[in-house]
Short mmCIF file of C-alpha atoms and ligand atoms in Angstrom, two decimals:
data_model
loop_
_atom_site.label_atom_id
_atom_site.label_comp_id
_atom_site.label_asym_id
_atom_site.label_seq_id
_atom_site.Cartn_x
_atom_site.Cartn_y
_atom_site.Cartn_z
CA MET H 1329 74.28 -34.81 66.05
CA ALA H 1330 77.35 -36.02 64.16
CA PHE H 1331 76.66 -37.71 60.86
CA GLU H 1332 76.86 -41.50 60.96
CA PRO H 1333 76.85 -43.01 57.47
CA LYS H 1334 74.20 -45.62 56.80
CA ILE H 1335 75.60 -48.20 54.44
CA ILE H 1336 73.95 -51.24 52.93
CA GLY H 1337 76.26 -54.18 52.25
CA PHE H 1338 75.14 -56.96 49.92
CA LEU H 1339 77.40 -59.91 50.75
CA CYS H 1340 77.63 -63.13 48.80
CA ASN H 1341 76.86 -66.11 51.02
CA TRP H 1342 79.81 -68.24 49.95
CA CYS H 1343 82.73 -65.84 50.25
CA SER H 1344 82.18 -62.38 51.59
CA TYR H 1345 79.57 -63.25 54.19
CA SER H 1346 81.90 -65.89 55.58
CA GLY H 1347 84.68 -63.32 55.39
CA ALA H 1348 82.58 -60.95 57.51
CA ASP H 1349 81.90 -63.80 59.90
CA LEU H 1350 85.60 -64.54 60.16
CA ALA H 1351 86.28 -60.88 60.92
CA GLY H 1352 83.76 -61.21 63.74
CA VAL H 1353 85.04 -64.44 65.28
CA SER H 1354 88.61 -63.18 64.95
CA ARG H 1355 87.53 -60.08 66.85
CA ILE H 1356 88.85 -57.71 64.19
CA LYS H 1357 87.33 -54.29 64.78
CA SER H 1358 85.28 -52.82 61.96
CA ALA H 1359 82.93 -49.87 61.65
CA PRO H 1360 79.34 -50.69 62.66
CA ASN H 1361 77.87 -48.65 59.80
CA VAL H 1362 77.31 -51.43 57.30
CA ARG H 1363 73.91 -53.17 57.44
CA VAL H 1364 74.63 -56.54 55.93
CA ILE H 1365 72.22 -58.31 53.60
CA ARG H 1366 73.23 -61.84 52.67
CA THR H 1367 72.59 -62.92 49.09
CA MET H 1368 73.34 -66.28 47.51
CA CYS H 1369 75.71 -64.69 45.00
CA SER H 1370 76.81 -61.16 44.15
CA GLY H 1371 75.07 -61.81 40.82
CA ARG H 1372 71.77 -62.01 42.70
CA VAL H 1373 72.02 -58.32 43.53
CA ASP H 1374 69.59 -56.88 41.02
CA PRO H 1375 70.37 -53.28 40.04
CA THR H 1376 66.90 -52.45 41.38
CA PHE H 1377 68.06 -53.40 44.92
CA ILE H 1378 70.84 -50.84 44.71
CA LEU H 1379 68.68 -47.99 43.40
CA LYS H 1380 66.07 -48.90 46.00
CA ALA H 1381 68.68 -48.79 48.78
CA PHE H 1382 69.61 -45.25 47.77
CA GLN H 1383 65.96 -44.28 47.46
CA LEU H 1384 65.33 -45.53 50.99
CA GLY H 1385 68.08 -43.33 52.32
CA ALA H 1386 71.31 -45.35 52.22
CA ASP H 1387 74.33 -43.05 52.09
CA GLY H 1388 76.43 -45.78 50.47
CA VAL H 1389 76.06 -49.27 49.05
CA VAL H 1390 78.81 -51.89 48.93
CA VAL H 1391 78.50 -55.17 47.05
CA MET H 1392 80.95 -57.91 47.96
CA GLY H 1393 81.44 -61.14 46.08
CA CYS H 1394 83.87 -63.98 45.47
CA HIS H 1395 87.04 -63.12 43.59
CA PRO H 1396 86.73 -63.42 39.78
CA GLY H 1397 86.93 -67.07 38.84
CA ASP H 1398 85.70 -68.22 42.28
CA CYS H 1399 81.94 -67.65 41.95
CA HIS H 1400 79.91 -70.72 42.93
CA TYR H 1401 77.69 -70.08 39.96
CA GLN H 1402 80.57 -69.59 37.53
CA GLU H 1403 79.49 -66.35 35.86
CA GLY H 1404 77.57 -64.55 38.63
CA ASN H 1405 80.34 -62.24 39.74
CA TYR H 1406 81.25 -61.34 36.15
CA LYS H 1407 77.72 -59.98 35.79
CA THR H 1408 78.32 -57.98 38.94
CA MET H 1409 81.65 -56.78 37.52
CA ARG H 1410 79.65 -55.27 34.62
CA ARG H 1411 76.65 -54.04 36.55
CA ILE H 1412 78.44 -51.97 39.16
CA PRO H 1413 80.42 -49.67 36.82
CA PHE H 1414 77.26 -49.40 34.70
CA LEU H 1415 75.24 -48.37 37.75
CA LYS H 1416 77.93 -45.91 38.81
CA LYS H 1417 77.53 -44.14 35.50
CA LEU H 1418 73.76 -44.17 35.90
CA ILE H 1419 73.63 -42.76 39.43
CA LYS H 1420 76.06 -40.06 38.35
CA ASP H 1421 73.52 -38.98 35.72
CA PHE H 1422 70.99 -38.69 38.55
CA GLY H 1423 73.37 -36.46 40.49
CA ILE H 1424 74.46 -39.07 43.04
CA GLU H 1425 78.23 -39.35 43.55
CA PRO H 1426 79.42 -42.63 41.96
CA GLU H 1427 81.77 -43.15 44.93
CA ARG H 1428 78.72 -43.99 47.02
CA LEU H 1429 78.61 -47.35 45.26
CA ARG H 1430 81.45 -49.79 45.63
CA LEU H 1431 82.31 -53.32 44.50
CA GLU H 1432 84.84 -55.45 46.39
CA TRP H 1433 85.97 -59.06 46.15
CA VAL H 1434 86.33 -60.63 49.60
CA SER H 1435 86.94 -64.35 50.08
CA ALA H 1436 85.93 -66.49 53.07
CA SER H 1437 89.45 -66.36 54.45
CA GLU H 1438 89.83 -62.58 54.20
CA GLY H 1439 88.35 -61.38 57.48
CA ASP H 1440 90.96 -58.66 57.76
CA ARG H 1441 90.23 -57.50 54.23
CA TYR H 1442 86.53 -57.31 55.04
CA ALA H 1443 87.28 -55.04 57.98
CA THR H 1444 89.59 -52.83 55.92
CA VAL H 1445 87.01 -52.42 53.15
CA VAL H 1446 84.27 -51.56 55.63
CA ASN H 1447 86.42 -49.07 57.52
CA GLU H 1448 87.70 -47.35 54.41
CA PHE H 1449 84.31 -47.14 52.77
CA THR H 1450 82.68 -45.80 55.93
CA GLU H 1451 85.28 -43.04 56.12
CA GLU H 1452 84.83 -42.20 52.46
CA ILE H 1453 81.07 -41.87 52.89
CA ARG H 1454 81.56 -39.86 56.06
CA LYS H 1455 83.55 -37.37 53.98
CA LEU H 1456 80.85 -37.27 51.30
CA GLY H 1457 78.18 -36.59 53.90
CA PRO H 1458 74.53 -37.65 53.81
CA ILE H 1459 72.96 -38.51 50.47
CA LYS H 1460 71.39 -35.40 49.01
CA HIS H 1461 69.01 -36.72 46.41
CA PRO H 1462 65.40 -35.55 47.07
CA SER H 1463 63.95 -38.91 46.01
CA CYS H 1464 65.97 -40.45 48.87
CA LYS H 1465 63.85 -39.07 51.67
CA VAL H 1466 62.83 -42.01 53.76
CA LYS H 1467 65.41 -42.65 56.39
CA LEU H 1468 66.59 -46.15 57.13
CA GLU H 1469 65.65 -46.09 60.77
CA GLN H 1470 62.01 -45.74 59.74
CA ILE H 1471 61.89 -49.14 58.10
CA MET S 847 18.85 -44.61 30.28
CA ASP S 848 21.30 -41.75 29.98
CA LYS S 849 24.47 -42.44 28.09
CA PRO S 850 27.62 -42.70 30.21
CA LYS S 851 29.56 -39.45 30.30
CA LEU S 852 33.08 -39.32 28.88
CA ALA S 853 35.73 -36.61 29.32
CA LEU S 854 39.12 -36.33 27.64
CA TYR S 855 41.84 -33.95 28.73
CA TRP S 856 45.41 -33.10 27.80
CA ALA S 857 47.94 -31.77 30.26
CA ALA S 858 51.68 -31.66 29.38
CA SER S 859 51.61 -33.74 26.20
CA CYS S 860 52.22 -33.44 22.49
CA GLY S 861 48.71 -34.09 21.21
CA GLY S 862 49.59 -37.56 19.92
CA CYS S 863 47.26 -39.23 22.41
CA GLU S 864 44.36 -37.21 21.02
CA ILE S 865 45.26 -38.33 17.51
CA ALA S 866 45.45 -41.92 18.76
CA VAL S 867 41.84 -41.64 19.95
CA LEU S 868 40.80 -40.41 16.51
CA ASP S 869 42.84 -43.24 14.97
CA ILE S 870 40.24 -45.75 16.06
CA GLN S 871 38.69 -44.35 12.86
CA GLU S 872 35.01 -44.98 12.13
CA LYS S 873 34.67 -46.58 15.58
CA ILE S 874 34.85 -43.04 16.95
CA LEU S 875 31.21 -42.83 15.80
CA ASP S 876 30.42 -45.78 18.06
CA VAL S 877 32.12 -43.93 20.89
CA ALA S 878 30.09 -40.81 20.14
CA ASN S 879 26.92 -42.94 20.08
CA ALA S 880 27.70 -44.83 23.25
CA PHE S 881 28.98 -41.91 25.33
CA ASP S 882 27.94 -38.40 26.01
CA ILE S 883 31.22 -36.48 25.55
CA VAL S 884 31.10 -33.75 28.16
CA PHE S 885 34.62 -32.33 27.96
CA TRP S 886 37.28 -32.60 25.24
CA PRO S 887 39.19 -29.34 24.81
CA VAL S 888 41.13 -30.44 21.75
CA ALA S 889 38.03 -31.29 19.73
CA MET S 890 35.06 -29.45 21.18
CA ASP S 891 34.43 -26.09 22.76
CA PHE S 892 34.13 -26.47 26.51
CA LYS S 893 35.38 -24.16 29.23
CA TYR S 894 36.85 -25.15 32.59
CA ASP S 895 33.87 -23.45 34.20
CA ASP S 896 31.55 -25.93 32.48
CA VAL S 897 33.39 -28.67 34.33
CA ARG S 898 33.39 -26.77 37.62
CA LYS S 899 29.59 -26.59 37.42
CA MET S 900 29.18 -30.36 37.03
CA GLU S 901 28.11 -32.49 39.95
CA ASP S 902 30.89 -34.39 41.68
CA LYS S 903 31.45 -37.86 40.19
CA SER S 904 29.10 -37.09 37.33
CA ILE S 905 31.67 -37.98 34.65
CA ASP S 906 31.74 -41.76 34.25
CA ILE S 907 35.15 -42.04 32.61
CA CYS S 908 37.87 -39.46 32.17
CA LEU S 909 40.81 -40.24 29.90
CA PHE S 910 43.58 -37.92 31.07
CA ASN S 911 46.69 -37.64 28.92
CA GLY S 912 49.80 -35.61 29.58
CA ALA S 913 52.14 -35.19 32.52
CA ILE S 914 51.89 -32.67 35.36
CA ARG S 915 54.26 -29.90 34.37
CA ASN S 916 52.63 -26.73 35.66
CA SER S 917 50.01 -25.46 38.08
CA GLU S 918 47.25 -25.54 35.47
CA ASN S 919 47.87 -29.26 34.78
CA GLU S 920 47.60 -29.98 38.49
CA GLU S 921 44.53 -27.83 39.04
CA ILE S 922 42.63 -29.56 36.26
CA ALA S 923 43.81 -32.98 37.45
CA HIS S 924 42.22 -32.26 40.85
CA LEU S 925 39.08 -30.91 39.22
CA LEU S 926 38.64 -33.92 36.95
CA ARG S 927 39.38 -36.31 39.80
CA GLN S 928 36.61 -34.69 41.80
CA LYS S 929 34.14 -34.85 38.91
CA SER S 930 34.98 -38.35 37.61
CA LYS S 931 34.04 -41.80 38.80
CA VAL S 932 36.88 -43.45 36.89
CA LEU S 933 40.07 -41.54 36.14
CA VAL S 934 42.40 -43.12 33.60
CA ALA S 935 46.02 -42.04 33.09
CA PHE S 936 46.06 -42.28 29.32
CA GLY S 937 49.39 -42.66 27.51
CA SER S 938 52.99 -42.61 28.67
CA CYS S 939 53.05 -38.99 29.89
CA ALA S 940 50.12 -39.30 32.28
CA TYR S 941 51.22 -42.80 33.30
CA GLU S 942 54.95 -42.23 33.80
CA GLY S 943 55.90 -38.69 32.80
CA GLY S 944 56.73 -39.57 29.20
CA ILE S 945 58.97 -37.51 26.96
CA PRO S 946 58.29 -34.29 28.93
CA GLY S 947 59.65 -36.20 31.93
CA LEU S 948 63.14 -36.05 30.45
CA ALA S 949 63.10 -32.44 31.62
CA ASN S 950 63.83 -33.93 35.05
CA LEU S 951 67.45 -34.18 33.93
CA SER S 952 67.62 -30.37 34.10
CA THR S 953 66.47 -27.89 36.69
CA LYS S 954 63.75 -25.36 35.97
CA GLU S 955 66.33 -22.60 36.23
CA GLU S 956 68.66 -24.25 33.71
CA MET S 957 65.79 -24.67 31.28
CA LEU S 958 64.39 -21.16 31.58
CA ASN S 959 67.84 -19.65 31.26
CA PHE S 960 68.56 -21.63 28.15
CA VAL S 961 65.26 -20.97 26.45
CA TYR S 962 64.93 -17.28 27.29
CA LYS S 963 68.54 -16.14 27.50
CA GLU S 964 71.18 -18.48 26.18
CA SER S 965 69.84 -20.33 23.16
CA PRO S 966 71.63 -19.09 20.02
CA SER S 967 68.38 -18.18 18.29
CA THR S 968 67.11 -16.01 21.14
CA ILE S 969 67.60 -12.26 21.20
CA SER S 970 67.10 -11.33 24.80
CA ASN S 971 66.78 -7.59 25.33
CA ASN S 972 66.10 -7.42 29.00
CA ASN S 973 67.09 -10.90 30.11
CA GLY S 974 63.44 -11.28 31.04
CA LEU S 975 61.98 -14.55 32.23
CA PRO S 976 58.24 -15.22 32.01
CA GLN S 977 56.29 -14.03 35.02
CA THR S 978 53.18 -15.65 36.42
CA HIS S 979 51.44 -12.28 36.88
CA TYR S 980 51.29 -9.41 34.44
CA LYS S 981 49.29 -6.15 34.55
CA VAL S 982 47.49 -4.90 31.43
CA ASN S 983 44.87 -2.15 31.04
CA GLU S 984 42.06 -4.63 31.43
CA GLY S 985 43.41 -6.02 34.69
CA GLU S 986 45.93 -8.62 35.76
CA ILE S 987 46.80 -11.65 33.70
CA GLU S 988 47.78 -14.81 35.48
CA ILE S 989 49.56 -17.62 33.68
CA PRO S 990 50.29 -21.07 35.14
CA GLU S 991 53.47 -21.59 37.05
CA LEU S 992 56.06 -23.97 35.63
CA TYR S 993 56.96 -26.60 38.22
CA GLU S 994 60.47 -27.52 39.22
CA TYR S 995 59.93 -31.13 38.09
CA VAL S 996 57.59 -33.17 35.93
CA LYS S 997 55.33 -35.63 37.74
CA PRO S 998 53.12 -38.46 36.55
CA LEU S 999 49.39 -38.03 37.19
CA LYS S 1000 49.43 -40.52 40.08
CA ASP S 1001 51.71 -38.21 42.06
CA VAL S 1002 48.99 -35.55 42.36
CA VAL S 1003 45.68 -37.49 42.41
CA ASP S 1004 44.45 -41.07 42.83
CA VAL S 1005 44.39 -42.84 39.48
CA ASP S 1006 42.10 -45.79 38.76
CA TYR S 1007 43.67 -47.22 35.61
CA TYR S 1008 46.68 -46.78 33.39
CA ILE S 1009 46.79 -47.16 29.63
CA PRO S 1010 50.42 -47.13 28.48
CA GLY S 1011 51.90 -46.16 25.14
CA CYS S 1012 53.31 -43.17 23.33
CA PRO S 1013 50.67 -43.05 22.06
CA PRO S 1014 48.49 -46.01 23.09
CA GLN S 1015 47.75 -48.19 20.09
CA PRO S 1016 44.28 -47.57 18.62
CA GLU S 1017 43.27 -51.28 18.77
CA GLN S 1018 44.20 -51.31 22.43
CA ILE S 1019 42.18 -48.15 23.10
CA TRP S 1020 39.24 -49.73 21.36
CA ASN S 1021 39.64 -52.94 23.41
CA VAL S 1022 39.40 -50.94 26.60
CA ILE S 1023 36.40 -48.93 25.43
CA GLU S 1024 34.65 -52.08 24.24
CA TYR S 1025 35.31 -53.75 27.57
CA ILE S 1026 33.88 -50.82 29.49
CA LEU S 1027 30.85 -50.67 27.20
CA SER S 1028 30.23 -54.39 27.67
CA GLY S 1029 29.21 -53.71 31.25
CA LYS S 1030 31.53 -56.44 32.59
CA PRO S 1031 32.89 -55.79 36.07
CA LEU S 1032 35.81 -53.36 35.94
CA PRO S 1033 39.30 -54.68 36.74
CA PRO S 1034 40.82 -53.92 40.16
CA ALA S 1035 41.83 -50.28 40.66
CA GLY S 1036 45.45 -49.59 39.76
CA SER S 1037 45.45 -52.06 36.84
CA VAL S 1038 47.27 -51.39 33.62
CA LEU S 1039 44.76 -51.74 30.78
CA GLY S 1040 45.21 -52.03 27.04
CA ALA S 1041 48.53 -53.84 27.30
CA GLY S 1042 49.99 -57.28 27.89
CA ASP S 1043 51.71 -58.75 30.92
CA LYS S 1044 54.91 -59.91 29.26
CA THR S 1045 57.71 -57.98 27.57
CA CYS S 1046 58.02 -56.50 24.11
CA CYS S 1047 60.52 -59.30 23.31
CA ASP S 1048 57.70 -61.82 23.72
CA GLU S 1049 55.84 -60.18 20.84
CA CYS S 1050 58.91 -59.72 18.69
CA PRO S 1051 59.25 -61.93 15.62
CA ARG S 1052 63.04 -61.57 15.37
CA GLU S 1053 65.33 -64.52 15.83
CA ARG S 1054 67.35 -64.56 19.04
CA LYS S 1055 70.70 -66.25 19.45
CA GLU S 1056 73.14 -66.34 22.31
CA LYS S 1057 74.13 -62.75 22.85
CA LYS S 1058 77.77 -61.73 23.10
CA ILE S 1059 78.25 -58.04 22.66
CA LYS S 1060 81.61 -56.39 22.21
CA GLU S 1061 80.42 -53.00 21.08
CA PHE S 1062 77.16 -51.05 21.02
CA HIS S 1063 75.97 -49.10 18.00
CA ARG S 1064 73.48 -46.34 17.59
CA PRO S 1065 70.73 -47.21 15.12
CA TYR S 1066 72.07 -44.94 12.37
CA GLU S 1067 75.57 -46.39 12.53
CA ILE S 1068 74.80 -49.80 11.06
CA ILE S 1069 72.18 -51.32 8.80
CA PRO S 1070 70.64 -53.99 10.99
CA ASN S 1071 69.71 -57.40 9.70
CA PRO S 1072 65.87 -57.32 9.56
CA ASP S 1073 65.41 -60.86 10.90
CA GLU S 1074 67.76 -60.99 13.87
CA CYS S 1075 67.28 -59.58 17.33
CA LEU S 1076 68.53 -55.98 17.34
CA LEU S 1077 70.16 -56.38 20.72
CA ASP S 1078 72.15 -59.36 19.35
CA GLN S 1079 73.44 -56.91 16.77
CA GLY S 1080 74.59 -54.45 19.42
CA ILE S 1081 71.73 -51.97 19.07
CA ILE S 1082 70.20 -51.00 22.38
CA CYS S 1083 66.64 -52.24 22.19
CA MET S 1084 64.42 -51.64 25.20
CA GLY S 1085 62.39 -54.78 24.45
CA PRO S 1086 63.52 -56.72 27.54
CA ALA S 1087 62.52 -53.85 29.86
CA THR S 1088 59.24 -52.89 28.21
CA ARG S 1089 55.69 -54.15 28.66
CA SER S 1090 54.10 -55.99 25.77
CA GLY S 1091 50.97 -54.64 24.11
CA CYS S 1092 52.00 -52.74 21.01
CA GLY S 1093 52.75 -55.84 18.95
CA ALA S 1094 56.46 -54.89 18.75
CA LEU S 1095 55.62 -52.12 16.31
CA CYS S 1096 58.97 -50.39 16.17
CA VAL S 1097 61.07 -53.53 15.97
CA LYS S 1098 58.95 -54.68 13.04
CA ALA S 1099 59.92 -51.42 11.33
CA ASN S 1100 63.62 -52.22 11.91
CA VAL S 1101 64.11 -49.68 14.68
CA PRO S 1102 64.71 -50.62 18.30
CA CYS S 1103 61.96 -50.49 20.90
CA ARG S 1104 62.32 -47.25 22.82
CA GLY S 1105 60.34 -48.41 25.81
CA CYS S 1106 57.08 -46.48 25.48
CA TYR S 1107 54.86 -49.14 27.04
CA GLY S 1108 56.70 -48.69 30.31
CA ALA S 1109 58.10 -51.23 32.72
CA PRO S 1110 56.73 -54.77 32.50
CA PRO S 1111 54.78 -56.18 35.48
CA ASN S 1112 56.85 -56.60 38.65
CA CYS S 1113 59.58 -54.32 37.37
CA LEU S 1114 60.05 -51.11 39.31
CA ASP S 1115 62.56 -49.40 37.10
CA GLN S 1116 63.24 -49.71 33.38
CA GLY S 1117 66.84 -48.51 33.74
CA ALA S 1118 67.69 -51.09 36.40
CA LYS S 1119 66.14 -53.79 34.25
CA MET S 1120 68.16 -52.70 31.21
CA ILE S 1121 71.40 -52.63 33.19
CA SER S 1122 70.66 -56.13 34.35
CA ALA S 1123 69.82 -57.33 30.83
CA LEU S 1124 72.81 -55.67 29.17
CA SER S 1125 75.24 -56.81 31.86
CA SER S 1126 74.32 -60.40 31.03
CA VAL S 1127 75.21 -60.03 27.36
CA ILE S 1128 78.32 -57.87 27.41
CA ASP S 1129 81.16 -60.17 26.42
CA ALA S 1130 83.98 -59.06 28.70
CA HIS S 1131 85.65 -60.44 31.82
CA SER S 1132 88.00 -57.66 32.86
CA PRO S 1133 87.20 -54.22 34.29
CA GLU S 1134 89.16 -52.50 31.51
CA GLU S 1135 87.31 -54.21 28.70
CA ILE S 1136 83.98 -53.68 30.44
CA GLU S 1137 84.74 -49.99 30.79
CA GLN S 1138 85.59 -49.79 27.12
CA ILE S 1139 82.36 -51.49 26.01
CA LEU S 1140 80.26 -49.37 28.37
CA GLY S 1141 81.91 -46.35 26.77
CA THR S 1142 80.14 -47.20 23.50
CA ILE S 1143 76.74 -46.56 25.11
CA THR S 1144 75.55 -43.03 24.49
CA ASP S 1145 73.19 -41.35 26.96
CA ALA S 1146 72.21 -44.32 29.12
CA VAL S 1147 69.82 -42.36 31.33
CA GLY S 1148 68.03 -40.73 28.38
CA THR S 1149 67.76 -44.06 26.56
CA PHE S 1150 66.65 -46.28 29.43
CA TYR S 1151 64.18 -43.79 30.87
CA ARG S 1152 63.06 -42.11 27.69
CA PHE S 1153 59.42 -42.37 28.79
CA SER S 1154 59.59 -43.22 32.47
CA LEU S 1155 62.04 -40.95 34.27
CA PRO S 1156 59.53 -39.31 36.69
CA TYR S 1157 58.11 -42.78 37.45
CA SER S 1158 61.49 -44.40 38.10
CA ILE S 1159 63.05 -45.07 41.50
CA LEU S 1160 65.22 -41.94 41.49
CA LYS S 1161 62.90 -39.75 39.36
CA ARG S 1162 65.22 -36.85 38.59
CA ARG S 1163 68.74 -35.49 38.53
CA VAL S 1164 69.88 -33.27 41.35
CA VAL S 1165 72.52 -30.59 41.22
CA GLN S 1166 74.88 -30.97 44.15
S1 SF4 W 306 65.64 -57.06 22.24
FE1 SF4 W 306 64.36 -55.98 20.72
S2 SF4 W 306 64.84 -57.00 18.79
FE2 SF4 W 306 65.57 -58.35 20.42
S3 SF4 W 306 63.87 -59.77 20.80
FE3 SF4 W 306 63.62 -58.04 22.23
S4 SF4 W 306 62.24 -56.60 21.19
FE4 SF4 W 306 63.05 -58.04 19.62
S1 SF4 W 307 58.11 -51.25 20.11
FE1 SF4 W 307 58.53 -50.22 22.08
S2 SF4 W 307 58.69 -48.02 21.59
FE2 SF4 W 307 57.71 -49.04 19.83
S3 SF4 W 307 55.48 -48.83 20.23
FE3 SF4 W 307 56.15 -50.80 21.09
S4 SF4 W 307 56.62 -50.38 23.26
FE4 SF4 W 307 56.56 -48.41 22.16
S1 FES W 308 78.81 -67.12 44.67
FE1 FES W 308 80.02 -65.50 45.48
S2 FES W 308 79.88 -64.04 43.87
FE2 FES W 308 78.77 -65.70 43.03
#
């Protein structure tokens, strides 16, 4: 069976989730590989969630938040801006390709941008293939 | 009434946990009075066969220190589980893999090659690696097999309690022993004993201010102010991601906490917790500056998981 990437998307409620919604109502086509989890802010995405997503078998994780300066909680997305490159370094030390983790700013009016990000990231993960870390055994369809 | 039976064992560990038990000092005599010590390889002459002959569940408490690194460690873990009513993972290595767990950043092959072939101080005549079986005149010798990865005790047998620390602090060991001797009902299985339920920062006497960090330093690079939070001064201190219980020993000696009491309650991963904590205090608002400040952190994985790598979410490095 051809490999279909399983991607977890953590989307901030105020911007990116609305952006995804807009992509939907505007009928912009985007890859169905991203399983969306809505969070109140990108800053709510604890680094544990991301490691856990990989452990549970995600091939890629994308975090989307409001553009810098636009966070509803002022500083939330700046924390995210620091966490994601930090986590990329960490997963690299564990032997997981840092490209499997991505941060994107998507506003509520950027439905087309949402679709582009999702399509590009899905293709990138497709090229990388399934996650190969032995601690990441459980497959997403089992949960 | 017979005295309760106590066993102590060491698997992949340094011996520090054994010393910590002796560090309860003259109270060790109370332990010897209260318990019948039936197995303690480091201090008394017992053989594995003595344990094999015991009835199942005849040992009341077994304090097991050390990680599972080879087939002998695992075999004895199973044996002691079978013979013990209460099995305690004693110290960081048994609880979370400990310092030996850092070996999970290398493969077995990389390690053996380095130690037996490549290290500058090794003269390797035949490029030989240790074998598990070897024939001599008297017969065949079998030595334990080194495993691919280090595991905490809980990965090979059911564990009743955990006592963290590298090594556990003597007062805390005594508290646990005293509690058990008191005959009070034992805490629920799976509990962490001999430690607190907050973080090391909660026990730390240093003054904390609003943190704004532009650069991280390794402890030897600066002389830290003895009264201010080390993290405020840019030294990576594991206090926020470490369980309380030691009384902030290291920080009181002007060195950062290295995380030996393991993750605090409700925290699954010390590294994730540290990334979260440090990301809140790095003073930068552009990707370039963030990258530059992160570049001043040396060996994040080895620092954040110094004692808990095999217990963490990802557990080990893989070679792609
Ligand atoms: S980070 Fe370290 S020095 Fe600062 S309060 Fe916590 S334990 Fe103390
Ligand atoms: S300060 Fe940290 S490293 Fe030192 S004994 Fe306490 S928990 Fe362990
Ligand atoms: S509210 Fe959208 S990133 Fe904080």
